[in-house]
Short mmCIF file of C-alpha atoms in Angstrom, two decimals:
data_model
loop_
_atom_site.label_atom_id
_atom_site.label_comp_id
_atom_site.label_asym_id
_atom_site.label_seq_id
_atom_site.Cartn_x
_atom_site.Cartn_y
_atom_site.Cartn_z
CA UNK A 1 -16.53 -8.23 -54.72
CA UNK A 2 -18.81 -7.75 -57.25
CA UNK A 3 -18.34 -9.30 -60.56
CA UNK A 4 -17.93 -7.64 -63.99
CA UNK A 5 -18.69 -8.70 -67.83
CA UNK A 6 -15.93 -7.86 -70.37
CA UNK A 7 -16.07 -8.85 -74.02
CA UNK A 8 -13.15 -11.19 -74.13
CA UNK A 9 -11.79 -9.34 -77.45
CA UNK A 10 -11.87 -6.37 -79.44
CA UNK A 11 -10.10 -5.03 -82.65
CA UNK A 12 -9.53 -1.19 -83.08
CA UNK A 13 -7.83 1.08 -85.96
CA UNK A 14 -5.34 3.12 -85.66
CA UNK A 15 -6.21 6.34 -85.08
CA UNK A 16 -10.05 5.59 -84.54
CA UNK A 17 -11.85 5.72 -80.86
CA UNK A 18 -11.74 2.12 -78.94
CA UNK A 19 -15.21 2.05 -76.55
CA UNK A 20 -14.65 -0.83 -74.40
CA UNK A 21 -17.66 -2.03 -72.80
CA UNK A 22 -18.03 -3.31 -69.10
CA UNK A 23 -21.18 -4.93 -66.77
CA UNK A 24 -20.85 -4.63 -63.37
CA UNK A 25 -25.13 -5.25 -62.81
CA UNK A 26 -24.46 -5.79 -59.11
CA UNK A 27 -22.28 -2.92 -58.44
CA UNK A 28 -22.58 -1.04 -54.34
CA UNK A 29 -23.57 2.22 -53.82
CA UNK A 30 -19.82 2.73 -52.08
CA UNK A 31 -17.96 1.13 -55.00
CA UNK A 32 -15.64 2.79 -57.63
CA UNK A 33 -15.62 1.44 -61.34
CA UNK A 34 -11.66 1.00 -61.88
CA UNK A 35 -9.48 0.64 -65.36
CA UNK A 36 -6.57 -1.05 -65.41
CA UNK A 37 -4.31 -2.32 -68.63
CA UNK A 38 -1.36 -4.99 -69.02
CA UNK A 39 0.66 -4.50 -71.65
CA UNK A 40 2.45 -8.12 -72.18
CA UNK A 41 4.71 -9.19 -69.54
CA UNK A 42 4.10 -6.05 -67.18
CA UNK A 43 2.60 -4.77 -64.05
CA UNK A 44 -1.03 -3.46 -64.09
CA UNK A 45 -1.02 0.29 -65.35
CA UNK A 46 -4.08 2.54 -63.92
CA UNK A 47 -5.74 4.50 -66.50
CA UNK A 48 -9.14 6.03 -64.72
CA UNK A 49 -11.92 5.37 -62.12
CA UNK A 50 -15.24 6.88 -61.22
CA UNK A 51 -18.35 6.68 -59.01
CA UNK A 52 -20.93 7.79 -61.02
CA UNK A 53 -19.69 11.01 -63.25
CA UNK A 54 -18.36 10.69 -65.97
CA UNK A 55 -14.61 11.12 -65.90
CA UNK A 56 -12.05 12.29 -68.02
CA UNK A 57 -7.70 12.15 -68.15
CA UNK A 58 -4.88 12.33 -70.28
CA UNK A 59 -5.33 8.62 -70.89
CA UNK A 60 -8.97 8.47 -71.43
CA UNK A 61 -12.81 8.98 -70.76
CA UNK A 62 -15.12 7.15 -68.24
CA UNK A 63 -18.79 7.04 -69.01
CA UNK A 64 -20.78 5.23 -66.30
CA UNK A 65 -24.28 4.65 -66.82
CA UNK A 66 -27.05 6.55 -64.30
CA UNK A 67 -27.81 3.68 -62.92
CA UNK A 68 -24.14 2.73 -62.58
CA UNK A 69 -24.68 -1.17 -63.67
CA UNK A 70 -22.27 -0.79 -67.07
CA UNK A 71 -19.89 1.71 -67.94
CA UNK A 72 -17.65 2.06 -71.15
CA UNK A 73 -14.16 3.26 -71.12
CA UNK A 74 -13.01 5.20 -73.99
CA UNK A 75 -9.79 5.73 -75.70
CA UNK A 76 -10.23 8.39 -77.72
CA UNK A 77 -7.17 7.95 -80.65
CA UNK A 78 -6.17 4.48 -80.36
CA UNK A 79 -2.32 3.72 -81.24
CA UNK A 80 -0.52 0.67 -81.71
CA UNK A 81 0.81 0.99 -77.85
CA UNK A 82 -2.52 0.94 -76.28
CA UNK A 83 -2.64 -2.69 -77.32
CA UNK A 84 -3.07 -4.49 -73.88
CA UNK A 85 -5.30 -6.29 -71.87
CA UNK A 86 -7.94 -3.70 -70.20
CA UNK A 87 -9.72 -5.13 -66.37
CA UNK A 88 -12.82 -3.17 -65.22
CA UNK A 89 -12.67 -3.59 -61.57
CA UNK A 90 -15.44 -2.84 -58.84
CA UNK A 91 -13.64 -1.82 -55.45
CA UNK A 92 -14.58 -0.12 -52.67
CA UNK A 93 -12.74 3.10 -51.50
CA UNK A 94 -10.00 2.97 -49.30
CA UNK A 95 -5.86 1.63 -49.30
CA UNK A 96 -6.35 -1.76 -47.60
CA UNK A 97 -9.43 -2.73 -50.19
CA UNK A 98 -8.02 -5.27 -52.52
CA UNK A 99 -8.77 -5.46 -56.62
CA UNK A 100 -9.63 -8.86 -57.92
CA UNK A 101 -9.36 -9.27 -61.54
CA UNK A 102 -11.58 -10.45 -63.89
CA UNK A 103 -10.30 -12.09 -67.08
CA UNK A 104 -10.36 -8.33 -69.02
CA UNK A 105 -10.55 -7.87 -72.54
CA UNK A 106 -7.88 -7.37 -75.24
CA UNK A 107 -7.45 -5.18 -77.43
CA UNK A 108 -5.87 -5.26 -80.60
CA UNK A 109 -4.81 -2.18 -82.54
CA UNK A 110 -4.12 -2.94 -86.14
CA UNK A 111 -2.22 0.08 -88.30
CA UNK B 1 2.67 9.76 -58.28
CA UNK B 2 2.88 6.54 -56.27
CA UNK B 3 5.78 4.15 -57.34
CA UNK B 4 6.06 0.47 -56.42
CA UNK B 5 9.34 -1.25 -57.38
CA UNK B 6 9.90 -4.96 -57.36
CA UNK B 7 13.10 -7.16 -57.33
CA UNK B 8 14.24 -8.65 -58.95
CA UNK B 9 12.34 -8.54 -62.59
CA UNK B 10 13.22 -12.13 -63.21
CA UNK B 11 14.92 -14.92 -61.27
CA UNK B 12 15.96 -18.46 -62.22
CA UNK B 13 16.58 -21.15 -59.32
CA UNK B 14 16.47 -24.99 -58.97
CA UNK B 15 13.74 -27.22 -57.69
CA UNK B 16 13.54 -26.91 -54.08
CA UNK B 17 15.44 -23.85 -53.38
CA UNK B 18 13.41 -20.99 -51.85
CA UNK B 19 13.20 -17.64 -53.45
CA UNK B 20 12.55 -14.22 -52.44
CA UNK B 21 10.95 -11.33 -53.91
CA UNK B 22 10.98 -7.86 -52.42
CA UNK B 23 7.94 -5.18 -53.13
CA UNK B 24 9.15 -1.44 -52.17
CA UNK B 25 6.85 1.68 -52.11
CA UNK B 26 9.13 4.27 -53.27
CA UNK B 27 7.57 6.99 -52.08
CA UNK B 28 5.01 6.71 -49.88
CA UNK B 29 4.16 4.23 -46.94
CA UNK B 30 1.79 1.07 -47.04
CA UNK B 31 0.40 -0.58 -44.48
CA UNK B 32 -1.15 -2.78 -47.10
CA UNK B 33 0.48 -4.64 -50.04
CA UNK B 34 -1.18 -6.81 -52.48
CA UNK B 35 0.50 -10.09 -53.62
CA UNK B 36 -0.55 -11.60 -57.21
CA UNK B 37 0.41 -14.38 -59.35
CA UNK B 38 0.28 -14.61 -63.13
CA UNK B 39 0.18 -17.61 -65.42
CA UNK B 40 0.99 -17.38 -69.08
CA UNK B 41 -2.52 -16.19 -71.11
CA UNK B 42 -4.38 -15.93 -67.65
CA UNK B 43 -5.47 -13.21 -65.76
CA UNK B 44 -4.05 -11.97 -62.23
CA UNK B 45 -4.91 -13.94 -59.48
CA UNK B 46 -4.61 -12.15 -56.17
CA UNK B 47 -2.86 -14.58 -53.26
CA UNK B 48 -2.69 -12.53 -50.29
CA UNK B 49 -2.85 -9.38 -48.88
CA UNK B 50 0.22 -8.27 -46.61
CA UNK B 51 -0.60 -6.45 -43.80
CA UNK B 52 2.61 -4.35 -41.90
CA UNK B 53 3.58 -4.95 -38.47
CA UNK B 54 0.99 -8.27 -38.63
CA UNK B 55 0.22 -11.94 -40.21
CA UNK B 56 -0.58 -11.70 -43.90
CA UNK B 57 -4.25 -12.83 -45.15
CA UNK B 58 -4.26 -15.38 -47.62
CA UNK B 59 -7.09 -16.12 -50.35
CA UNK B 60 -8.64 -19.42 -50.56
CA UNK B 61 -6.35 -22.37 -51.76
CA UNK B 62 -2.87 -20.45 -51.35
CA UNK B 63 -0.17 -22.32 -49.23
CA UNK B 64 0.47 -19.71 -46.43
CA UNK B 65 3.40 -22.11 -45.57
CA UNK B 66 4.60 -22.63 -49.18
CA UNK B 67 4.38 -18.84 -49.88
CA UNK B 68 5.70 -16.81 -46.80
CA UNK B 69 4.77 -12.83 -46.85
CA UNK B 70 6.35 -10.40 -44.46
CA UNK B 71 6.09 -6.63 -43.89
CA UNK B 72 8.00 -5.30 -41.19
CA UNK B 73 8.38 -2.18 -42.81
CA UNK B 74 5.71 0.35 -43.89
CA UNK B 75 7.89 0.53 -47.53
CA UNK B 76 8.72 -3.23 -47.89
CA UNK B 77 7.02 -6.35 -48.18
CA UNK B 78 8.15 -9.47 -49.18
CA UNK B 79 7.23 -12.67 -50.95
CA UNK B 80 9.51 -15.55 -50.01
CA UNK B 81 8.06 -19.07 -52.48
CA UNK B 82 9.73 -21.93 -49.89
CA UNK B 83 10.83 -25.44 -51.74
CA UNK B 84 10.26 -23.78 -55.10
CA UNK B 85 9.01 -26.35 -57.78
CA UNK B 86 8.47 -25.94 -61.67
CA UNK B 87 4.79 -25.87 -61.02
CA UNK B 88 5.52 -22.29 -59.20
CA UNK B 89 6.99 -20.73 -61.98
CA UNK B 90 4.78 -17.68 -62.56
CA UNK B 91 4.63 -13.86 -62.83
CA UNK B 92 4.40 -12.90 -59.53
CA UNK B 93 3.18 -8.52 -58.90
CA UNK B 94 2.73 -6.75 -56.29
CA UNK B 95 0.45 -3.70 -55.74
CA UNK B 96 0.19 -0.76 -52.65
CA UNK B 97 -1.15 2.63 -52.60
CA UNK B 98 -1.21 5.41 -50.30
CA UNK B 99 -3.42 5.65 -46.92
CA UNK B 100 -6.56 6.77 -48.06
CA UNK B 101 -5.77 6.90 -51.53
CA UNK B 102 -8.32 5.13 -54.08
CA UNK B 103 -5.68 3.73 -56.08
CA UNK B 104 -2.98 1.24 -55.97
CA UNK B 105 -0.21 0.74 -57.79
CA UNK B 106 1.42 -2.21 -59.11
CA UNK B 107 5.07 -3.23 -59.63
CA UNK B 108 6.51 -4.34 -62.70
CA UNK B 109 6.47 -7.74 -61.79
CA UNK B 110 8.95 -10.46 -61.22
CA UNK B 111 8.70 -13.43 -63.15
CA UNK B 112 10.38 -16.76 -61.24
CA UNK B 113 11.17 -19.64 -63.48
CA UNK B 114 12.13 -23.21 -61.45
CA UNK B 115 13.94 -25.48 -63.31
#
């Protein structure tokens, strides 16, 4: 599986946009970029995924560079409840394809 | 959306006993489920891939005789921690997704404490 690199921690003020970067320079052509987050003592929660086009849903936006070697997850208006560990993962499509977690970014949203 | 349920959410057992954790897909069928383990302040570590009707595939370094996985139906996979010891105390999490889907859903996790 391709590896990803994320900063270990980030801070964000409540109400501001949180921009979480991820490097995946060895991503393969058929691999998607997935973002999950884990709030303390809970199972990971799916946020968004994409192949090469930018994606947006009710939770976040995903910006993937044209060469697909990096991406940014954007939480447009961070709230205290967005404090969590955010994981960027690259994975081939299909229900049988496993998700391999890296160390993630610990996002702290402060008042 | 796809829902994955785990039971129990927490369990405490004595050293030397075995503990079974269930992972169920509530609104879809899953031929494949994944089991993870997470120690405090660490990331999730994939333990094994559970395959319906066949043997599980274990990741390197995971003892298959210690962590028994059974995937007897399309909606249920079980992880049994045999002869549990305090070092097996951890947060165990499963995930699954509908066939052909690109998104895996995770259960809420099961916290095991071995005394």
